[in-house]
PDB file of C-alpha atoms in Angstrom:
ATOM      1  CA  UNK A  16     -20.355 -10.158  16.535  1.00 74.00           C
ATOM      2  CA  UNK A  17     -19.513 -12.409  13.607  1.00 89.00           C
ATOM      3  CA  UNK A  18     -17.911 -11.707  10.272  1.00 88.00           C
ATOM      4  CA  UNK A  19     -20.440 -11.542   7.445  1.00 87.00           C
ATOM      5  CA  UNK A  20     -19.395 -11.262   3.824  1.00 87.00           C
ATOM      6  CA  UNK A  21     -22.759  -9.660   3.031  1.00 88.00           C
ATOM      7  CA  UNK A  22     -21.590  -6.539   4.891  1.00 90.00           C
ATOM      8  CA  UNK A  23     -18.800  -6.018   2.363  1.00 93.00           C
ATOM      9  CA  UNK A  24     -19.642  -3.585  -0.417  1.00 94.00           C
ATOM     10  CA  UNK A  25     -17.983  -3.472  -3.825  1.00 93.00           C
ATOM     11  CA  UNK A  26     -15.068  -1.305  -2.712  1.00 94.00           C
ATOM     12  CA  UNK A  27     -14.481  -3.468   0.366  1.00 95.00           C
ATOM     13  CA  UNK A  28     -14.327  -6.604  -1.782  1.00 94.00           C
ATOM     14  CA  UNK A  29     -11.859  -4.928  -4.138  1.00 96.00           C
ATOM     15  CA  UNK A  30      -9.674  -4.009  -1.159  1.00 96.00           C
ATOM     16  CA  UNK A  31      -9.816  -7.608   0.099  1.00 96.00           C
ATOM     17  CA  UNK A  32      -8.871  -9.064  -3.284  1.00 97.00           C
ATOM     18  CA  UNK A  33      -6.110  -6.492  -3.815  1.00 98.00           C
ATOM     19  CA  UNK A  34      -4.605  -7.030  -0.350  1.00 98.00           C
ATOM     20  CA  UNK A  35      -4.616 -10.826  -0.645  1.00 97.00           C
ATOM     21  CA  UNK A  36      -3.164 -10.651  -4.160  1.00 98.00           C
ATOM     22  CA  UNK A  37      -0.469  -8.170  -3.118  1.00 98.00           C
ATOM     23  CA  UNK A  38       0.568 -10.408  -0.227  1.00 98.00           C
ATOM     24  CA  UNK A  39       0.822 -13.428  -2.530  1.00 98.00           C
ATOM     25  CA  UNK A  40       2.671 -11.528  -5.254  1.00 97.00           C
ATOM     26  CA  UNK A  41       5.094  -9.959  -2.747  1.00 97.00           C
ATOM     27  CA  UNK A  42       6.306 -13.237  -1.316  1.00 96.00           C
ATOM     28  CA  UNK A  43       5.640 -15.965  -3.880  1.00 96.00           C
ATOM     29  CA  UNK A  44       6.262 -14.341  -7.280  1.00 95.00           C
ATOM     30  CA  UNK A  45       9.555 -13.148  -8.747  1.00 94.00           C
ATOM     31  CA  UNK A  46       9.687  -9.378  -9.325  1.00 92.00           C
ATOM     32  CA  UNK A  47      13.178  -8.862 -10.727  1.00 89.00           C
ATOM     33  CA  UNK A  48      15.808 -11.086 -12.265  1.00 85.00           C
ATOM     34  CA  UNK A  49      19.200 -10.943 -13.895  1.00 77.00           C
ATOM     35  CA  UNK A  50      20.204 -12.585 -17.168  1.00 70.00           C
ATOM     36  CA  UNK A  51      23.335 -14.696 -16.778  1.00 64.00           C
ATOM     37  CA  UNK A  52      25.570 -15.944 -19.607  1.00 60.00           C
ATOM     38  CA  UNK A  53      25.008 -19.537 -20.748  1.00 54.00           C
ATOM     39  CA  UNK A  54      28.388 -20.682 -19.423  1.00 54.00           C
ATOM     40  CA  UNK A  55      27.515 -19.377 -15.970  1.00 53.00           C
ATOM     41  CA  UNK A  56      23.911 -20.589 -15.987  1.00 53.00           C
ATOM     42  CA  UNK A  57      24.975 -24.251 -15.745  1.00 54.00           C
ATOM     43  CA  UNK A  58      27.004 -23.437 -12.627  1.00 53.00           C
ATOM     44  CA  UNK A  59      24.159 -21.337 -11.180  1.00 52.00           C
ATOM     45  CA  UNK A  60      21.663 -24.150 -11.750  1.00 53.00           C
ATOM     46  CA  UNK A  61      24.005 -26.715 -10.174  1.00 50.00           C
ATOM     47  CA  UNK A  62      24.603 -24.577  -7.085  1.00 51.00           C
ATOM     48  CA  UNK A  63      20.895 -23.743  -6.617  1.00 48.00           C
ATOM     49  CA  UNK A  64      21.477 -19.996  -6.800  1.00 50.00           C
ATOM     50  CA  UNK A  65      18.483 -17.978  -7.939  1.00 56.00           C
ATOM     51  CA  UNK A  66      18.902 -15.203 -10.459  1.00 71.00           C
ATOM     52  CA  UNK A  67      15.450 -13.804  -9.594  1.00 83.00           C
ATOM     53  CA  UNK A  68      13.978 -12.421  -6.395  1.00 87.00           C
ATOM     54  CA  UNK A  69      10.598 -11.480  -4.984  1.00 89.00           C
ATOM     55  CA  UNK A  70       9.526  -8.033  -3.740  1.00 91.00           C
ATOM     56  CA  UNK A  71      10.452  -8.762  -0.134  1.00 93.00           C
ATOM     57  CA  UNK A  72      14.058  -9.456  -1.075  1.00 90.00           C
ATOM     58  CA  UNK A  73      14.561  -6.715  -3.660  1.00 88.00           C
ATOM     59  CA  UNK A  74      12.587  -3.698  -2.435  1.00 89.00           C
ATOM     60  CA  UNK A  75      14.410  -2.759   0.750  1.00 87.00           C
ATOM     61  CA  UNK A  76      12.301   0.258   1.764  1.00 88.00           C
ATOM     62  CA  UNK A  77       9.116  -0.100  -0.264  1.00 94.00           C
ATOM     63  CA  UNK A  78       8.541  -3.627   1.067  1.00 95.00           C
ATOM     64  CA  UNK A  79       7.599  -2.250   4.478  1.00 96.00           C
ATOM     65  CA  UNK A  80       5.079   0.150   2.974  1.00 97.00           C
ATOM     66  CA  UNK A  81       3.626  -2.681   0.882  1.00 97.00           C
ATOM     67  CA  UNK A  82       3.360  -4.866   3.976  1.00 97.00           C
ATOM     68  CA  UNK A  83       1.713  -2.113   6.039  1.00 97.00           C
ATOM     69  CA  UNK A  84      -0.717  -1.529   3.164  1.00 98.00           C
ATOM     70  CA  UNK A  85      -1.664  -5.216   3.201  1.00 98.00           C
ATOM     71  CA  UNK A  86      -2.180  -5.074   6.995  1.00 97.00           C
ATOM     72  CA  UNK A  87      -4.229  -1.854   6.995  1.00 97.00           C
ATOM     73  CA  UNK A  88      -6.312  -3.018   4.027  1.00 97.00           C
ATOM     74  CA  UNK A  89      -6.985  -6.348   5.722  1.00 96.00           C
ATOM     75  CA  UNK A  90      -7.946  -4.566   8.927  1.00 94.00           C
ATOM     76  CA  UNK A  91     -10.425  -2.420   6.971  1.00 93.00           C
ATOM     77  CA  UNK A  92     -12.043  -5.514   5.436  1.00 94.00           C
ATOM     78  CA  UNK A  93     -12.265  -7.294   8.805  1.00 93.00           C
ATOM     79  CA  UNK A  94     -13.814  -4.231  10.478  1.00 91.00           C
ATOM     80  CA  UNK A  95     -16.357  -3.891   7.674  1.00 92.00           C
ATOM     81  CA  UNK A  96     -17.204  -7.604   7.825  1.00 91.00           C
ATOM     82  CA  UNK A  97     -17.701  -7.396  11.586  1.00 91.00           C
ATOM     83  CA  UNK A  98     -19.820  -4.272  11.235  1.00 88.00           C
ATOM     84  CA  UNK A  99     -17.481  -2.283  13.454  1.00 88.00           C
ATOM     85  CA  UNK A 100     -16.227   1.264  13.120  1.00 82.00           C
ATOM     86  CA  UNK A 101     -12.753   2.405  14.061  1.00 76.00           C
ATOM     87  CA  UNK A 102     -12.820   6.055  15.022  1.00 79.00           C
ATOM     88  CA  UNK A 103      -9.843   7.886  13.544  1.00 80.00           C
ATOM     89  CA  UNK A 104      -9.356  11.573  12.750  1.00 82.00           C
ATOM     90  CA  UNK A 105      -9.195  10.651   9.050  1.00 84.00           C
ATOM     91  CA  UNK A 106     -11.476   8.085   7.414  1.00 86.00           C
ATOM     92  CA  UNK A 107      -9.841   4.637   7.341  1.00 90.00           C
ATOM     93  CA  UNK A 108     -11.110   4.090   3.795  1.00 92.00           C
ATOM     94  CA  UNK A 109      -9.218   7.252   2.772  1.00 93.00           C
ATOM     95  CA  UNK A 110      -6.087   5.920   4.463  1.00 94.00           C
ATOM     96  CA  UNK A 111      -6.454   2.646   2.536  1.00 96.00           C
ATOM     97  CA  UNK A 112      -6.953   4.544  -0.739  1.00 96.00           C
ATOM     98  CA  UNK A 113      -3.939   6.748  -0.026  1.00 95.00           C
ATOM     99  CA  UNK A 114      -1.692   3.825   0.896  1.00 97.00           C
ATOM    100  CA  UNK A 115      -2.757   1.932  -2.222  1.00 97.00           C
ATOM    101  CA  UNK A 116      -2.087   4.938  -4.431  1.00 97.00           C
ATOM    102  CA  UNK A 117       1.299   5.623  -2.821  1.00 97.00           C
ATOM    103  CA  UNK A 118       2.324   1.980  -3.227  1.00 97.00           C
ATOM    104  CA  UNK A 119       1.174   1.974  -6.849  1.00 97.00           C
ATOM    105  CA  UNK A 120       3.267   5.075  -7.568  1.00 97.00           C
ATOM    106  CA  UNK A 121       6.367   3.696  -5.836  1.00 96.00           C
ATOM    107  CA  UNK A 122       6.110   0.285  -7.497  1.00 95.00           C
ATOM    108  CA  UNK A 123       5.521   1.987 -10.856  1.00 95.00           C
ATOM    109  CA  UNK A 124       8.687   4.032 -10.277  1.00 93.00           C
ATOM    110  CA  UNK A 125      10.689   0.916  -9.356  1.00 88.00           C
ATOM    111  CA  UNK A 126       9.372  -1.134 -12.271  1.00 85.00           C
ATOM    112  CA  UNK A 127       9.731   1.415 -15.067  1.00 82.00           C
ATOM    113  CA  UNK A 128      12.324   3.955 -13.983  1.00 85.00           C
ATOM    114  CA  UNK A 129      14.726   2.763 -11.310  1.00 83.00           C
ATOM    115  CA  UNK A 130      15.309  -0.968 -10.952  1.00 76.00           C
ATOM    116  CA  UNK A 131      16.722  -2.158  -7.615  1.00 72.00           C
ATOM    117  CA  UNK A 132      19.939  -3.380  -9.234  1.00 74.00           C
ATOM    118  CA  UNK A 133      21.710  -2.773 -12.549  1.00 74.00           C
ATOM    119  CA  UNK A 134      20.562  -4.742 -15.591  1.00 78.00           C
ATOM    120  CA  UNK A 135      17.513  -6.072 -13.761  1.00 79.00           C
ATOM    121  CA  UNK A 136      14.733  -7.598 -15.780  1.00 87.00           C
ATOM    122  CA  UNK A 137      11.191  -6.984 -14.621  1.00 90.00           C
ATOM    123  CA  UNK A 138       9.338 -10.232 -13.947  1.00 92.00           C
ATOM    124  CA  UNK A 139       5.586 -10.870 -13.909  1.00 94.00           C
ATOM    125  CA  UNK A 140       5.331 -10.457 -10.118  1.00 94.00           C
ATOM    126  CA  UNK A 141       6.201  -6.765 -10.339  1.00 94.00           C
ATOM    127  CA  UNK A 142       3.424  -6.108 -12.843  1.00 95.00           C
ATOM    128  CA  UNK A 143       0.915  -8.123 -10.814  1.00 97.00           C
ATOM    129  CA  UNK A 144       2.018  -6.278  -7.662  1.00 97.00           C
ATOM    130  CA  UNK A 145       1.486  -2.947  -9.405  1.00 97.00           C
ATOM    131  CA  UNK A 146      -2.008  -4.004 -10.456  1.00 97.00           C
ATOM    132  CA  UNK A 147      -2.769  -5.169  -6.902  1.00 98.00           C
ATOM    133  CA  UNK A 148      -1.738  -1.787  -5.480  1.00 98.00           C
ATOM    134  CA  UNK A 149      -3.962  -0.026  -8.008  1.00 98.00           C
ATOM    135  CA  UNK A 150      -6.884  -2.316  -7.075  1.00 98.00           C
ATOM    136  CA  UNK A 151      -6.410  -1.438  -3.391  1.00 98.00           C
ATOM    137  CA  UNK A 152      -6.317   2.282  -4.224  1.00 97.00           C
ATOM    138  CA  UNK A 153      -9.433   2.120  -6.360  1.00 97.00           C
ATOM    139  CA  UNK A 154     -11.211  -0.096  -3.820  1.00 97.00           C
ATOM    140  CA  UNK A 155     -10.385   2.422  -1.096  1.00 95.00           C
ATOM    141  CA  UNK A 156     -11.746   5.221  -3.257  1.00 95.00           C
ATOM    142  CA  UNK A 157     -14.941   3.255  -3.886  1.00 95.00           C
ATOM    143  CA  UNK A 158     -15.249   2.529  -0.150  1.00 94.00           C
ATOM    144  CA  UNK A 159     -14.920   6.258   0.509  1.00 92.00           C
ATOM    145  CA  UNK A 160     -17.707   6.920  -1.990  1.00 92.00           C
ATOM    146  CA  UNK A 161     -19.861   4.174  -0.450  1.00 90.00           C
ATOM    147  CA  UNK A 162     -19.599   5.779   2.981  1.00 88.00           C
ATOM    148  CA  UNK A 163     -20.159   9.269   1.579  1.00 88.00           C
ATOM    149  CA  UNK A 164     -16.644  10.599   2.164  1.00 83.00           C
ATOM    150  CA  UNK A 165     -15.297  12.988  -0.473  1.00 84.00           C
ATOM    151  CA  UNK A 166     -11.740  14.146  -1.037  1.00 84.00           C
ATOM    152  CA  UNK A 167     -12.752  17.550   0.366  1.00 85.00           C
ATOM    153  CA  UNK A 168     -13.959  15.784   3.533  1.00 84.00           C
ATOM    154  CA  UNK A 169     -10.625  14.007   3.842  1.00 84.00           C
ATOM    155  CA  UNK A 170      -8.757  17.301   3.425  1.00 84.00           C
ATOM    156  CA  UNK A 171     -10.867  18.864   6.203  1.00 86.00           C
ATOM    157  CA  UNK A 172     -10.390  15.816   8.449  1.00 80.00           C
ATOM    158  CA  UNK A 173      -6.633  15.970   7.922  1.00 82.00           C
ATOM    159  CA  UNK A 174      -6.557  19.727   8.543  1.00 85.00           C
ATOM    160  CA  UNK A 175      -8.566  19.370  11.760  1.00 83.00           C
ATOM    161  CA  UNK A 176      -6.328  16.528  12.894  1.00 79.00           C
ATOM    162  CA  UNK A 177      -3.187  18.537  12.135  1.00 80.00           C
ATOM    163  CA  UNK A 178      -4.599  21.573  13.949  1.00 80.00           C
ATOM    164  CA  UNK A 179      -5.381  19.497  17.038  1.00 78.00           C
ATOM    165  CA  UNK A 180      -1.839  18.093  17.040  1.00 77.00           C
ATOM    166  CA  UNK A 181      -0.225  21.516  16.716  1.00 79.00           C
ATOM    167  CA  UNK A 182      -2.522  22.909  19.431  1.00 80.00           C
ATOM    168  CA  UNK A 183      -1.623  20.039  21.749  1.00 73.00           C
ATOM    169  CA  UNK A 184       2.072  20.603  21.011  1.00 68.00           C
ATOM    170  CA  UNK A 185       1.902  24.162  22.258  1.00 69.00           C
ATOM    171  CA  UNK A 186       0.877  26.069  19.163  1.00 60.00           C
ATOM    172  CA  UNK A 187      -2.399  27.936  18.975  1.00 55.00           C
ATOM    173  CA  UNK A 188      -4.262  27.026  15.794  1.00 48.00           C
ATOM    174  CA  UNK A 189      -6.605  30.005  16.224  1.00 49.00           C
ATOM    175  CA  UNK A 190      -3.780  32.532  16.166  1.00 48.00           C
ATOM    176  CA  UNK A 191      -2.416  31.512  12.780  1.00 50.00           C
ATOM    177  CA  UNK A 192      -0.943  34.452  10.962  1.00 49.00           C
ATOM    178  CA  UNK A 193      -0.881  36.690  14.037  1.00 50.00           C
ATOM    179  CA  UNK A 194       2.384  38.124  15.276  1.00 51.00           C
ATOM    180  CA  UNK A 195       3.417  36.936  18.744  1.00 51.00           C
ATOM    181  CA  UNK A 196       2.769  39.486  21.468  1.00 51.00           C
ATOM    182  CA  UNK A 197       5.613  40.585  23.709  1.00 53.00           C
ATOM    183  CA  UNK A 198       4.266  41.640  27.083  1.00 50.00           C
TER     184      UNK A 198
END
């Protein structure tokens, strides 16, 4: 089976663009920087020390979630382009939408509320990264709509998946709310 771009719908293309953009913005754009006094800036320039850093170097925990989001989103696009389905308990498009939304919220928090270090200035990469996360989230939502999956369907899929895990772990999903019997 070969990859065909014609298999990608609008939401899939948005996911692809958002994932590629997020990858580029994470590693090649500055997200945060620090203003240094003029007297120090000559020394900093001479010693080749950067006063700005990208997402990978500043976001110690969120960077892994961003990277996983890029990987999962890319996997979704490749599967769609190949015309393959990946059978999961929860729709993969819903997972992509959820990861995109979670990343957008966390980046938004880091950009506007809690910078990674004191007196940090937000650079253009952080804003572009935030937009990329939002594009992935919206693309995932559109992909869900394209395949006919609603948020209620996702809730039921997640509930059924959780019930199967708790049943396999020794709990009985059918006896919820019943008192244990002592015989």
